[in-house]
Amino acid sequence: MPEFPEIHAHARRLEASLRGTVLQRFEPLSFTALKTFAPPPEQAHGAPLQQVTDRGKHLLLAFGEVTFVVHLMQGGRLKPDTSKAKRPRNGVARWHFADGRRLLLTEAGTERKAGVWVVAGDPLTQEPLADLGTNADQVGADELADLLAAGSRRLHTFLRDQRALAGVGRRLANEVCHRAKLSPFVQTNRLDAAQVGRLHAALTGAIADGLAAEEGRDDMSASKDRPSQVHGRTGEQCPVCGDEVREVTYNRYTVNYCATCQTGGRILADNALSRLGVDQEDWGRGRRQR
Ligand SMILES: [Zn+2]
């Protein structure tokens, strides 16, 4: 899934290409494309694209008083439509511009979760953006410390919670935990000041690296081309210590980590108990909670 660096760089790219171009019409291509009933997308017809911004994992296309909020989800892409197809493959929605260009939202696969919200007024105070936490690139060290201390949650789960921090997905969560030399399953309210400091530096660094990689590109990268030291690298060597990168399944998602760097050498077992709703031992500190 595209995360903050990919989305942010893509917003800049789209704005550079299309700013000032008048929208002729918006065309939903699937039943699930449009997530809102009012205002109608037609309200943006005839208005120029003023800016393209981003919030968390969302792209915001502002036409006058109306903003289209786009969520790409897992396999979505928003890019120039170069086909002449009336019903483009995997098409979700299309923006037709007065100069003849078109922007096409596609979603690969069968999930059909990518979509478009049309909002009037300030989009940041409305669905689907209203409940998002601070953008991950903007969070300060003190704010991060407060967020971590506010609850008892697994670090990896916390990092991916869009209401805590917006813009972090599985790749960044894996990379941030590895950079910070913290177990993905350490409980957030048990982190000490030094660990929180490492975490903040890791978050900032991983986002900066992601942006640097993404900003030099003509189009959004594929998942496999994004910078990673452990994410998606099961069985490869950890570039820091040479140990093997491992994976563990937790609550139906796969987490990559390096045991030497992050868990004091402890190899994590797939969390069978989580399927029964039972919390498991705190692997990160090697001690049991109960
Ligand atoms: Zn390592």
CSV table of C-alpha atoms and ligand atoms in Angstrom, one decimal:
chain,number,residue,atom,x,y,z
A,1,MET,CA,0.0,0.0,0.0
A,2,PRO,CA,1.3,3.5,-0.8
A,3,GLU,CA,2.3,5.3,2.4
A,4,PHE,CA,3.0,8.9,3.2
A,5,PRO,CA,6.2,9.2,1.1
A,6,GLU,CA,4.6,7.8,-2.0
A,7,ILE,CA,1.4,9.7,-1.6
A,8,HIS,CA,3.1,13.0,-0.8
A,9,ALA,CA,5.5,12.8,-3.8
A,10,HIS,CA,2.5,11.8,-6.0
A,11,ALA,CA,0.5,14.8,-4.9
A,12,ARG,CA,3.4,17.1,-5.9
A,13,ARG,CA,3.7,15.3,-9.2
A,14,LEU,CA,0.0,15.6,-10.0
A,15,GLU,CA,-0.2,19.2,-9.0
A,16,ALA,CA,2.9,20.1,-11.2
A,17,SER,CA,1.2,18.4,-14.1
A,18,LEU,CA,-2.4,19.5,-13.8
A,19,ARG,CA,-2.6,22.6,-11.7
A,20,GLY,CA,-4.9,25.2,-13.3
A,21,THR,CA,-6.5,22.8,-15.7
A,22,VAL,CA,-10.3,23.0,-15.9
A,23,LEU,CA,-12.3,19.9,-15.0
A,24,GLN,CA,-14.8,19.1,-17.7
A,25,ARG,CA,-16.4,16.2,-15.9
A,26,PHE,CA,-15.9,13.5,-13.3
A,27,GLU,CA,-16.9,10.0,-14.4
A,28,PRO,CA,-17.4,7.2,-11.9
A,29,LEU,CA,-16.5,3.9,-13.5
A,30,SER,CA,-17.6,1.4,-10.8
A,31,PHE,CA,-20.5,1.2,-8.4
A,32,THR,CA,-18.2,1.5,-5.4
A,33,ALA,CA,-16.2,4.5,-6.7
A,34,LEU,CA,-18.1,7.3,-5.1
A,35,LYS,CA,-18.3,7.2,-1.3
A,36,THR,CA,-20.5,10.3,-0.8
A,37,PHE,CA,-23.9,11.4,-2.0
A,38,ALA,CA,-23.5,15.2,-1.5
A,39,PRO,CA,-22.3,17.5,-2.8
A,40,PRO,CA,-22.6,16.0,-6.3
A,41,PRO,CA,-19.3,15.8,-8.2
A,42,GLU,CA,-20.9,17.9,-11.0
A,43,GLN,CA,-20.4,20.8,-8.6
A,44,ALA,CA,-16.7,20.8,-9.6
A,45,HIS,CA,-17.3,20.8,-13.3
A,46,GLY,CA,-15.9,23.9,-15.0
A,47,ALA,CA,-13.6,24.7,-12.1
A,48,PRO,CA,-9.8,24.6,-12.4
A,49,LEU,CA,-7.7,22.3,-10.3
A,50,GLN,CA,-6.3,24.6,-7.6
A,51,GLN,CA,-4.0,22.3,-5.8
A,52,VAL,CA,-3.2,18.6,-5.0
A,53,THR,CA,-2.3,17.9,-1.4
A,54,ASP,CA,-2.2,14.9,0.8
A,55,ARG,CA,-3.3,13.8,4.3
A,56,GLY,CA,-2.2,10.4,5.6
A,57,LYS,CA,-2.7,8.0,2.8
A,58,HIS,CA,-5.2,10.2,1.0
A,59,LEU,CA,-4.8,12.5,-2.0
A,60,LEU,CA,-6.8,15.7,-2.1
A,61,LEU,CA,-7.7,17.3,-5.4
A,62,ALA,CA,-9.2,20.8,-4.9
A,63,PHE,CA,-11.5,22.4,-7.5
A,64,GLY,CA,-12.9,25.6,-6.1
A,65,GLU,CA,-15.2,24.8,-3.2
A,66,VAL,CA,-15.2,21.1,-3.9
A,67,THR,CA,-12.4,18.7,-3.0
A,68,PHE,CA,-12.1,15.1,-4.3
A,69,VAL,CA,-10.5,13.0,-1.6
A,70,VAL,CA,-9.0,9.8,-3.1
A,71,HIS,CA,-7.9,6.7,-1.2
A,72,LEU,CA,-5.8,4.3,-3.2
A,73,MET,CA,-6.0,1.5,-0.6
A,74,GLN,CA,-3.8,-1.5,-1.5
A,75,GLY,CA,-3.7,-1.7,-5.2
A,76,GLY,CA,-5.0,1.7,-6.4
A,77,ARG,CA,-3.3,4.0,-8.8
A,78,LEU,CA,-4.2,7.5,-9.9
A,79,LYS,CA,-2.4,8.4,-13.1
A,80,PRO,CA,-2.8,9.9,-16.6
A,81,ASP,CA,-5.2,7.9,-18.7
A,82,THR,CA,-3.5,7.2,-22.0
A,83,SER,CA,-5.9,4.5,-23.2
A,84,LYS,CA,-8.9,5.3,-25.4
A,85,ALA,CA,-11.0,2.6,-23.6
A,86,LYS,CA,-14.5,3.5,-22.7
A,87,ARG,CA,-14.3,1.1,-19.8
A,88,PRO,CA,-10.7,0.9,-18.8
A,89,ARG,CA,-9.4,-2.2,-17.1
A,90,ASN,CA,-9.7,-2.0,-13.3
A,91,GLY,CA,-11.1,1.5,-13.7
A,92,VAL,CA,-12.7,3.0,-10.6
A,93,ALA,CA,-13.2,6.7,-11.7
A,94,ARG,CA,-11.9,9.2,-14.2
A,95,TRP,CA,-11.5,13.0,-14.3
A,96,HIS,CA,-11.8,14.5,-17.8
A,97,PHE,CA,-10.1,17.8,-18.2
A,98,ALA,CA,-11.0,20.6,-20.7
A,99,ASP,CA,-7.6,20.3,-22.4
A,100,GLY,CA,-8.2,16.7,-23.3
A,101,ARG,CA,-6.2,15.1,-20.6
A,102,ARG,CA,-7.7,12.5,-18.3
A,103,LEU,CA,-6.8,11.2,-14.8
A,104,LEU,CA,-7.7,7.6,-14.1
A,105,LEU,CA,-8.2,5.9,-10.8
A,106,THR,CA,-7.7,2.2,-11.1
A,107,GLU,CA,-7.6,-0.6,-8.6
A,108,ALA,CA,-5.9,-3.9,-9.3
A,109,GLY,CA,-7.4,-7.1,-7.7
A,110,THR,CA,-10.9,-7.7,-6.6
A,111,GLU,CA,-11.2,-5.9,-3.3
A,112,ARG,CA,-12.8,-2.7,-4.7
A,113,LYS,CA,-11.9,-0.6,-1.7
A,114,ALA,CA,-10.3,2.4,-3.4
A,115,GLY,CA,-12.7,5.3,-3.7
A,116,VAL,CA,-13.5,8.9,-3.9
A,117,TRP,CA,-15.1,11.2,-1.4
A,118,VAL,CA,-16.5,14.5,-2.7
A,119,VAL,CA,-16.6,17.2,0.0
A,120,ALA,CA,-17.4,20.9,0.2
A,121,GLY,CA,-15.7,23.2,2.6
A,122,ASP,CA,-12.7,22.2,4.7
A,123,PRO,CA,-12.0,18.5,3.8
A,124,LEU,CA,-9.7,18.1,6.9
A,125,THR,CA,-12.7,18.3,9.3
A,126,GLN,CA,-14.8,15.8,7.4
A,127,GLU,CA,-15.0,12.1,6.5
A,128,PRO,CA,-12.7,10.3,5.7
A,129,LEU,CA,-10.0,12.7,7.1
A,130,ALA,CA,-11.6,14.0,10.3
A,131,ASP,CA,-10.4,11.3,12.7
A,132,LEU,CA,-6.8,11.0,11.4
A,133,GLY,CA,-3.9,11.5,13.7
A,134,THR,CA,-1.0,13.8,13.1
A,135,ASN,CA,0.7,13.2,9.8
A,136,ALA,CA,3.7,10.9,10.5
A,137,ASP,CA,6.1,13.4,9.0
A,138,GLN,CA,4.9,16.2,11.2
A,139,VAL,CA,4.8,14.5,14.6
A,140,GLY,CA,7.3,15.9,17.1
A,141,ALA,CA,9.3,13.9,19.6
A,142,ASP,CA,7.2,15.0,22.6
A,143,GLU,CA,3.9,14.4,20.9
A,144,LEU,CA,5.1,11.0,19.9
A,145,ALA,CA,6.0,10.2,23.5
A,146,ASP,CA,2.5,11.3,24.6
A,147,LEU,CA,0.8,9.2,22.0
A,148,LEU,CA,2.9,6.1,22.9
A,149,ALA,CA,2.2,6.6,26.6
A,150,ALA,CA,-1.5,7.0,26.1
A,151,GLY,CA,-2.2,3.3,25.7
A,152,SER,CA,-0.9,-0.2,26.0
A,153,ARG,CA,-0.5,-1.4,22.5
A,154,ARG,CA,1.9,-3.3,20.3
A,155,LEU,CA,4.3,-0.9,18.7
A,156,HIS,CA,3.7,-2.2,15.2
A,157,THR,CA,-0.1,-1.9,15.7
A,158,PHE,CA,0.3,1.6,17.0
A,159,LEU,CA,2.4,2.8,14.1
A,160,ARG,CA,-0.2,1.5,11.6
A,161,ASP,CA,-3.2,3.1,13.4
A,162,GLN,CA,-4.2,6.0,11.2
A,163,ARG,CA,-6.0,7.7,14.1
A,164,ALA,CA,-2.7,7.8,16.1
A,165,LEU,CA,-0.3,8.6,13.2
A,166,ALA,CA,-1.5,9.1,9.7
A,167,GLY,CA,0.5,7.8,6.7
A,168,VAL,CA,2.3,4.7,8.1
A,169,GLY,CA,1.5,1.3,6.7
A,170,ARG,CA,3.2,-2.1,7.0
A,171,ARG,CA,6.4,-1.3,5.2
A,172,LEU,CA,7.2,1.9,7.2
A,173,ALA,CA,6.1,0.2,10.4
A,174,ASN,CA,8.6,-2.7,9.7
A,175,GLU,CA,11.4,-0.3,8.7
A,176,VAL,CA,10.8,2.0,11.7
A,177,CYS,CA,10.9,-0.8,14.2
A,178,HIS,CA,14.1,-2.2,12.7
A,179,ARG,CA,15.8,1.2,12.5
A,180,ALA,CA,14.9,1.9,16.1
A,181,LYS,CA,16.1,-1.6,17.2
A,182,LEU,CA,12.8,-2.2,18.9
A,183,SER,CA,10.6,-5.3,18.8
A,184,PRO,CA,7.4,-4.8,16.7
A,185,PHE,CA,5.5,-6.2,19.7
A,186,VAL,CA,6.9,-4.1,22.5
A,187,GLN,CA,4.1,-2.4,24.3
A,188,THR,CA,4.1,1.3,23.6
A,189,ASN,CA,3.7,2.5,27.2
A,190,ARG,CA,6.7,0.5,28.3
A,191,LEU,CA,9.2,2.4,26.1
A,192,ASP,CA,11.7,4.5,28.0
A,193,ALA,CA,12.8,8.0,26.9
A,194,ALA,CA,15.9,6.7,25.0
A,195,GLN,CA,13.7,4.2,23.1
A,196,VAL,CA,11.2,6.9,22.2
A,197,GLY,CA,14.0,9.1,21.0
A,198,ARG,CA,15.3,6.3,18.8
A,199,LEU,CA,11.8,5.6,17.5
A,200,HIS,CA,11.2,9.3,16.6
A,201,ALA,CA,14.6,9.4,14.8
A,202,ALA,CA,13.7,6.1,13.0
A,203,LEU,CA,10.3,7.4,11.9
A,204,THR,CA,11.8,10.7,10.6
A,205,GLY,CA,14.7,8.9,8.8
A,206,ALA,CA,12.5,6.2,7.2
A,207,ILE,CA,10.1,8.9,5.9
A,208,ALA,CA,13.0,11.1,4.6
A,209,ASP,CA,14.5,8.1,2.8
A,210,GLY,CA,11.1,7.1,1.3
A,211,LEU,CA,10.6,10.7,0.1
A,212,ALA,CA,14.1,10.9,-1.4
A,213,ALA,CA,13.5,7.7,-3.3
A,214,GLU,CA,10.1,8.7,-4.5
A,215,GLU,CA,10.7,12.3,-5.5
A,216,GLY,CA,13.1,11.4,-8.2
A,217,ARG,CA,10.6,9.3,-10.0
A,218,ASP,CA,8.1,10.0,-12.9
A,219,ASP,CA,5.4,7.9,-11.4
A,220,MET,CA,4.6,6.2,-8.1
A,221,SER,CA,7.0,3.3,-7.3
A,222,ALA,CA,5.9,-0.3,-7.1
A,223,SER,CA,6.0,-1.9,-3.6
A,224,LYS,CA,9.1,-3.9,-4.5
A,225,ASP,CA,11.1,-0.7,-5.5
A,226,ARG,CA,10.6,1.1,-2.2
A,227,PRO,CA,13.5,1.3,0.2
A,228,SER,CA,13.6,-1.4,2.8
A,229,GLN,CA,16.0,-3.2,5.0
A,230,VAL,CA,13.6,-5.8,6.4
A,231,HIS,CA,10.2,-5.3,4.8
A,232,GLY,CA,9.5,-8.0,2.2
A,233,ARG,CA,13.0,-9.4,2.7
A,234,THR,CA,12.3,-12.7,4.6
A,235,GLY,CA,15.3,-15.0,4.4
A,236,GLU,CA,17.7,-12.2,3.2
A,237,GLN,CA,20.6,-10.9,5.3
A,238,CYS,CA,19.9,-8.0,7.7
A,239,PRO,CA,22.1,-5.1,6.2
A,240,VAL,CA,23.0,-4.0,9.8
A,241,CYS,CA,24.1,-7.2,11.5
A,242,GLY,CA,24.0,-10.0,8.9
A,243,ASP,CA,21.5,-12.1,10.7
A,244,GLU,CA,18.6,-13.5,8.7
A,245,VAL,CA,15.5,-11.3,8.2
A,246,ARG,CA,12.5,-13.2,9.6
A,247,GLU,CA,8.8,-13.0,9.4
A,248,VAL,CA,6.1,-13.6,11.9
A,249,THR,CA,2.3,-13.6,11.3
A,250,TYR,CA,0.4,-11.6,13.8
A,251,ASN,CA,-3.4,-10.9,13.6
A,252,ARG,CA,-3.3,-12.1,9.9
A,253,TYR,CA,-0.6,-9.8,8.8
A,254,THR,CA,3.1,-10.5,8.2
A,255,VAL,CA,5.7,-8.6,10.1
A,256,ASN,CA,9.4,-8.7,9.1
A,257,TYR,CA,12.1,-8.2,11.7
A,258,CYS,CA,15.7,-9.0,12.6
A,259,ALA,CA,16.1,-11.0,15.8
A,260,THR,CA,19.6,-9.8,16.5
A,261,CYS,CA,18.8,-6.1,16.0
A,262,GLN,CA,15.4,-6.1,17.6
A,263,THR,CA,14.5,-8.8,20.0
A,264,GLY,CA,17.7,-9.7,21.7
A,265,GLY,CA,18.0,-12.8,19.5
A,266,ARG,CA,14.6,-14.1,20.4
A,267,ILE,CA,12.8,-15.7,17.4
A,268,LEU,CA,9.1,-14.9,17.4
A,269,ALA,CA,6.5,-17.6,16.9
A,270,ASP,CA,3.4,-17.0,14.8
A,271,ASN,CA,0.8,-15.7,17.2
A,272,ALA,CA,-1.7,-18.5,17.4
A,273,LEU,CA,-3.3,-17.1,20.5
A,274,SER,CA,-4.2,-13.8,18.9
A,275,ARG,CA,-6.8,-15.6,16.8
A,276,LEU,CA,-8.6,-16.5,20.0
A,277,GLY,CA,-8.5,-13.0,21.2
A,278,VAL,CA,-5.9,-13.7,23.8
A,279,ASP,CA,-3.0,-11.3,24.2
A,280,GLN,CA,0.4,-13.0,24.0
A,281,GLU,CA,3.6,-12.5,25.9
A,282,ASP,CA,5.5,-9.3,25.5
A,283,TRP,CA,8.2,-10.5,23.2
A,284,GLY,CA,10.1,-7.3,23.0
A,285,ARG,CA,11.3,-7.3,26.6
A,286,GLY,CA,11.4,-11.1,27.0
A,287,ARG,CA,9.1,-11.2,29.9
A,288,ARG,CA,5.6,-12.3,30.5
A,289,GLN,CA,2.8,-10.0,31.4
A,290,ARG,CA,0.9,-12.5,33.4
B,1,ZN,ZN,20.0,-7.1,12.2
